[in-house]
Amino acid sequence: QSVLTQPPSVSGAPGQRVTISCTGSSSNLGAGYGVHWYQQPPGTAPKLLIYGNGNRPSGVPDRFSGSKSGTSASLAITGLQAEDEADYYCQSYDSSLSGYVFGTGTTVTVL
Amino acid sequence: EVQLVESGGGLVQPGGSLRLSCEGSGFTFSSYEMNWVRQAPGKGLEWVSYISNSGSTIYYADSVKGRFTISRDNAKNSLYLQMNSLRADETAIYYCARGGGAEPRLLAHWGQGTLVTVSS
């Protein structure tokens, strides 16, 4: 079972801004562990999109941004493009489980 | 360029065993933590196991503890997952993923995955 909760889906028109929330608890996000985000287009492997709450690996467009506060985090996509259609997952570490935890996943649809 | 290539997937009967391998290239394998993550058809990501760069520290998800064993051979740039007593609901794509180095507890690079099908 996923420990981090995300909305099942979000959608937006090209050029719009969408946000994806990720809600955890005191043993993961609330304990100060970083949150990371992954993008998984259909039929492909996940790819790191944001690390350490809000840092972008080289090659990731600055349209993608992340933030974290307390037991919640969010991913924002501005200037939505057709190529952004994918599943998005947040991930952190949970001290009570002594392991990595993922969010439930969010499907982004570009209208 | 970092590359991770998984192998060893296939069809196995419930209760059977399978050993997955993951070969890394394009980086100093012995310097990085490694993980296995799985994804059942149409489902989300599930972390399975972690091993430190030296192999001295290992963690498992509760769902696989006692049945799966993670290991690595740094001389061969390879990661392994021995899976025993497999169940039908463990049918999934199994990915190996490399850690982030200085940034802890993240999955910086992923392989393309290997499909494990548990069915009679």
Short mmCIF file of C-alpha atoms in Angstrom, two decimals:
data_model
loop_
_atom_site.label_atom_id
_atom_site.label_comp_id
_atom_site.label_asym_id
_atom_site.label_seq_id
_atom_site.Cartn_x
_atom_site.Cartn_y
_atom_site.Cartn_z
CA GLN A 1 0.00 0.00 0.00
CA SER A 2 1.17 3.50 -0.82
CA VAL A 3 1.97 5.68 2.16
CA LEU A 4 1.91 8.96 0.27
CA THR A 5 -1.42 10.19 -1.14
CA GLN A 6 -1.83 11.87 -4.51
CA PRO A 7 -4.90 12.79 -6.56
CA PRO A 8 -5.64 10.10 -9.17
CA SER A 9 -5.74 12.54 -12.05
CA VAL A 10 -5.34 16.16 -13.06
CA SER A 11 -5.89 17.78 -16.43
CA GLY A 12 -5.33 21.06 -18.17
CA ALA A 13 -5.27 22.72 -21.54
CA PRO A 14 -1.99 23.36 -23.33
CA GLY A 15 -0.20 26.31 -21.78
CA GLN A 16 -2.03 26.07 -18.47
CA ARG A 17 -0.59 25.39 -15.03
CA VAL A 18 -1.42 22.24 -13.06
CA THR A 19 -0.34 21.12 -9.63
CA ILE A 20 -0.10 17.67 -8.05
CA SER A 21 -0.22 17.28 -4.29
CA CYS A 22 1.53 14.62 -2.22
CA THR A 23 0.41 14.12 1.38
CA GLY A 24 2.43 12.14 3.87
CA SER A 25 2.82 11.88 7.62
CA SER A 26 5.14 12.54 10.53
CA SER A 27 7.27 9.48 9.73
CA ASN A 28 8.14 10.54 6.19
CA LEU A 29 7.65 14.06 4.84
CA GLY A 30 6.96 15.46 8.30
CA ALA A 31 10.19 13.92 9.64
CA GLY A 32 12.21 16.10 7.29
CA TYR A 33 12.99 13.54 4.62
CA GLY A 34 13.22 14.93 1.12
CA VAL A 35 10.55 14.36 -1.49
CA HIS A 36 11.39 13.38 -5.04
CA TRP A 37 9.18 13.25 -8.13
CA TYR A 38 9.23 10.86 -11.07
CA GLN A 39 7.62 11.09 -14.50
CA GLN A 40 6.49 7.93 -16.28
CA PRO A 41 5.12 8.33 -19.81
CA PRO A 42 2.99 5.39 -20.99
CA GLY A 43 4.96 2.22 -21.62
CA THR A 44 8.26 3.59 -20.33
CA ALA A 45 10.35 3.40 -17.17
CA PRO A 46 10.09 6.15 -14.55
CA LYS A 47 12.49 9.07 -14.80
CA LEU A 48 13.65 11.38 -12.03
CA LEU A 49 11.99 14.78 -12.47
CA ILE A 50 12.58 16.65 -9.19
CA TYR A 51 14.85 15.74 -6.29
CA GLY A 52 15.38 17.09 -2.80
CA ASN A 53 11.99 18.84 -2.69
CA GLY A 54 12.61 21.29 -5.49
CA ASN A 55 15.78 20.60 -7.49
CA ARG A 56 15.76 19.71 -11.17
CA PRO A 57 18.27 17.27 -12.69
CA SER A 58 20.04 18.58 -15.75
CA GLY A 59 17.83 18.38 -18.82
CA VAL A 60 14.52 18.81 -16.99
CA PRO A 61 12.72 21.95 -18.21
CA ASP A 62 12.16 24.73 -15.70
CA ARG A 63 8.43 24.37 -16.36
CA PHE A 64 8.59 21.73 -13.65
CA SER A 65 8.97 22.86 -10.04
CA GLY A 66 8.54 21.28 -6.64
CA SER A 67 8.02 22.40 -3.09
CA LYS A 68 7.47 20.91 0.34
CA SER A 69 5.97 22.13 3.58
CA GLY A 70 5.43 20.01 6.66
CA THR A 71 3.76 16.73 5.72
CA SER A 72 2.84 17.84 2.19
CA ALA A 73 4.60 18.45 -1.08
CA SER A 74 3.53 19.58 -4.52
CA LEU A 75 4.69 19.43 -8.11
CA ALA A 76 3.76 22.24 -10.48
CA ILE A 77 3.83 22.12 -14.26
CA THR A 78 3.53 25.46 -16.00
CA GLY A 79 3.03 25.96 -19.72
CA LEU A 80 1.54 22.48 -20.03
CA GLN A 81 2.56 20.63 -23.19
CA ALA A 82 1.25 17.49 -24.88
CA GLU A 83 4.50 15.68 -24.05
CA ASP A 84 3.77 16.16 -20.33
CA GLU A 85 1.02 13.53 -20.48
CA ALA A 86 2.30 10.87 -18.10
CA ASP A 87 1.96 9.38 -14.65
CA TYR A 88 3.71 11.26 -11.87
CA TYR A 89 4.83 9.78 -8.55
CA CYS A 90 6.20 11.38 -5.41
CA GLN A 91 8.66 9.40 -3.26
CA SER A 92 10.31 9.76 0.11
CA TYR A 93 11.73 7.70 2.95
CA ASP A 94 9.70 6.45 5.90
CA SER A 95 11.45 5.95 9.23
CA SER A 96 8.78 3.70 10.70
CA LEU A 97 8.97 1.36 7.71
CA SER A 98 12.74 1.73 7.24
CA GLY A 99 12.20 1.97 3.53
CA TYR A 100 11.30 4.07 0.56
CA VAL A 101 7.67 5.00 -0.02
CA PHE A 102 5.87 6.12 -3.15
CA GLY A 103 2.79 8.16 -3.76
CA THR A 104 -0.33 6.63 -5.24
CA GLY A 105 0.43 8.24 -8.59
CA THR A 106 -1.29 10.95 -10.64
CA THR A 107 -2.16 10.81 -14.32
CA VAL A 108 -1.77 14.14 -16.08
CA THR A 109 -3.95 14.63 -19.15
CA VAL A 110 -3.48 17.48 -21.60
CA LEU A 111 -6.88 18.43 -22.97
CA GLU B 1 25.84 7.73 -19.93
CA VAL B 2 24.38 5.76 -17.03
CA GLN B 3 22.83 2.49 -18.16
CA LEU B 4 21.06 -0.18 -16.14
CA VAL B 5 20.01 -3.37 -17.87
CA GLU B 6 17.81 -5.89 -16.09
CA SER B 7 17.47 -9.53 -17.06
CA GLY B 8 16.14 -12.79 -15.70
CA GLY B 9 12.42 -12.16 -15.86
CA GLY B 10 9.98 -14.68 -17.22
CA LEU B 11 7.12 -17.01 -16.42
CA VAL B 12 7.23 -18.86 -13.11
CA GLN B 13 4.63 -20.92 -11.26
CA PRO B 14 3.21 -19.80 -7.90
CA GLY B 15 5.58 -20.90 -5.18
CA GLY B 16 8.50 -20.91 -7.60
CA SER B 17 11.77 -19.00 -7.65
CA LEU B 18 13.49 -16.59 -9.99
CA ARG B 19 16.73 -14.62 -9.91
CA LEU B 20 16.87 -11.19 -11.47
CA SER B 21 20.07 -9.44 -12.50
CA CYS B 22 20.88 -5.82 -13.27
CA GLU B 23 24.13 -4.75 -14.89
CA GLY B 24 25.25 -1.16 -14.56
CA SER B 25 27.57 0.81 -16.82
CA GLY B 26 28.62 4.40 -17.37
CA PHE B 27 29.31 5.01 -13.68
CA THR B 28 31.38 3.65 -10.79
CA PHE B 29 28.99 0.90 -9.69
CA SER B 30 30.68 0.33 -6.33
CA SER B 31 30.04 3.94 -5.28
CA TYR B 32 26.25 3.85 -5.41
CA GLU B 33 23.35 2.43 -3.47
CA MET B 34 21.01 0.29 -5.51
CA ASN B 35 17.34 -0.63 -5.28
CA TRP B 36 14.67 -2.84 -6.78
CA VAL B 37 11.24 -1.35 -7.48
CA ARG B 38 8.28 -3.17 -9.02
CA GLN B 39 5.12 -2.18 -10.82
CA ALA B 40 2.18 -4.53 -11.26
CA PRO B 41 0.22 -4.18 -14.50
CA GLY B 42 -1.79 -0.97 -14.45
CA LYS B 43 -0.68 -0.20 -10.88
CA GLY B 44 1.68 2.18 -9.14
CA LEU B 45 5.29 1.87 -8.09
CA GLU B 46 6.28 -0.26 -5.10
CA TRP B 47 9.74 -0.19 -3.55
CA VAL B 48 11.06 -3.72 -2.95
CA SER B 49 14.60 -3.62 -1.58
CA TYR B 50 17.72 -1.51 -0.97
CA ILE B 51 21.40 -2.34 -0.74
CA SER B 52 24.20 0.04 0.20
CA ASN B 53 27.21 0.54 -2.05
CA SER B 54 29.31 -1.96 -0.08
CA GLY B 55 26.44 -4.39 0.48
CA SER B 56 26.70 -4.05 4.24
CA THR B 57 23.27 -2.48 4.70
CA ILE B 58 20.12 -4.05 3.28
CA TYR B 59 16.43 -3.24 3.65
CA TYR B 60 13.29 -4.96 2.39
CA ALA B 61 9.64 -4.05 2.06
CA ASP B 62 7.56 -6.01 4.56
CA SER B 63 5.74 -7.69 1.68
CA VAL B 64 8.90 -9.52 0.53
CA LYS B 65 10.85 -9.92 3.76
CA GLY B 66 11.99 -13.50 4.29
CA ARG B 67 11.35 -14.48 0.67
CA PHE B 68 13.49 -12.11 -1.41
CA THR B 69 17.24 -11.58 -1.13
CA ILE B 70 19.10 -8.63 -2.63
CA SER B 71 22.82 -8.84 -3.31
CA ARG B 72 25.48 -7.25 -5.47
CA ASP B 73 28.85 -8.06 -7.02
CA ASN B 74 30.78 -4.83 -7.46
CA ALA B 75 33.51 -6.61 -9.43
CA LYS B 76 30.89 -7.49 -12.02
CA ASN B 77 28.95 -4.19 -11.78
CA SER B 78 25.89 -6.27 -11.04
CA LEU B 79 22.88 -6.25 -8.75
CA TYR B 80 20.71 -9.28 -8.05
CA LEU B 81 17.33 -10.15 -6.61
CA GLN B 82 16.65 -13.74 -5.60
CA MET B 83 12.90 -14.23 -5.35
CA ASN B 84 11.46 -17.31 -3.66
CA SER B 85 7.92 -18.45 -2.88
CA LEU B 86 6.52 -16.17 -5.55
CA ARG B 87 2.83 -15.30 -5.53
CA ALA B 88 0.50 -14.47 -8.39
CA ASP B 89 0.07 -10.91 -7.15
CA GLU B 90 3.82 -10.37 -7.57
CA THR B 91 3.44 -10.35 -11.32
CA ALA B 92 5.08 -7.07 -12.25
CA ILE B 93 7.80 -5.25 -14.09
CA TYR B 94 10.84 -5.22 -11.85
CA TYR B 95 13.12 -2.21 -12.18
CA CYS B 96 16.57 -1.72 -10.78
CA ALA B 97 17.35 1.84 -9.82
CA ARG B 98 20.56 3.60 -8.82
CA GLY B 99 20.81 5.93 -5.87
CA GLY B 100 21.62 9.60 -6.12
CA GLY B 101 25.07 9.66 -4.59
CA ALA B 102 25.29 12.84 -2.54
CA GLU B 103 21.51 13.20 -2.46
CA PRO B 104 20.24 10.43 -0.21
CA ARG B 105 17.27 8.15 -0.53
CA LEU B 106 16.32 8.81 -4.12
CA LEU B 107 16.24 6.77 -7.32
CA ALA B 108 18.29 8.79 -9.79
CA HIS B 109 18.48 6.37 -12.71
CA TRP B 110 16.26 3.46 -13.71
CA GLY B 111 16.60 0.50 -15.99
CA GLN B 112 13.94 -0.45 -18.52
CA GLY B 113 12.69 -3.27 -16.31
CA THR B 114 12.17 -7.00 -16.66
CA LEU B 115 8.74 -8.62 -16.58
CA VAL B 116 8.04 -11.33 -14.05
CA THR B 117 4.84 -13.30 -14.56
CA VAL B 118 3.71 -15.61 -11.76
CA SER B 119 1.05 -17.94 -13.09
CA SER B 120 0.21 -21.62 -13.38
#
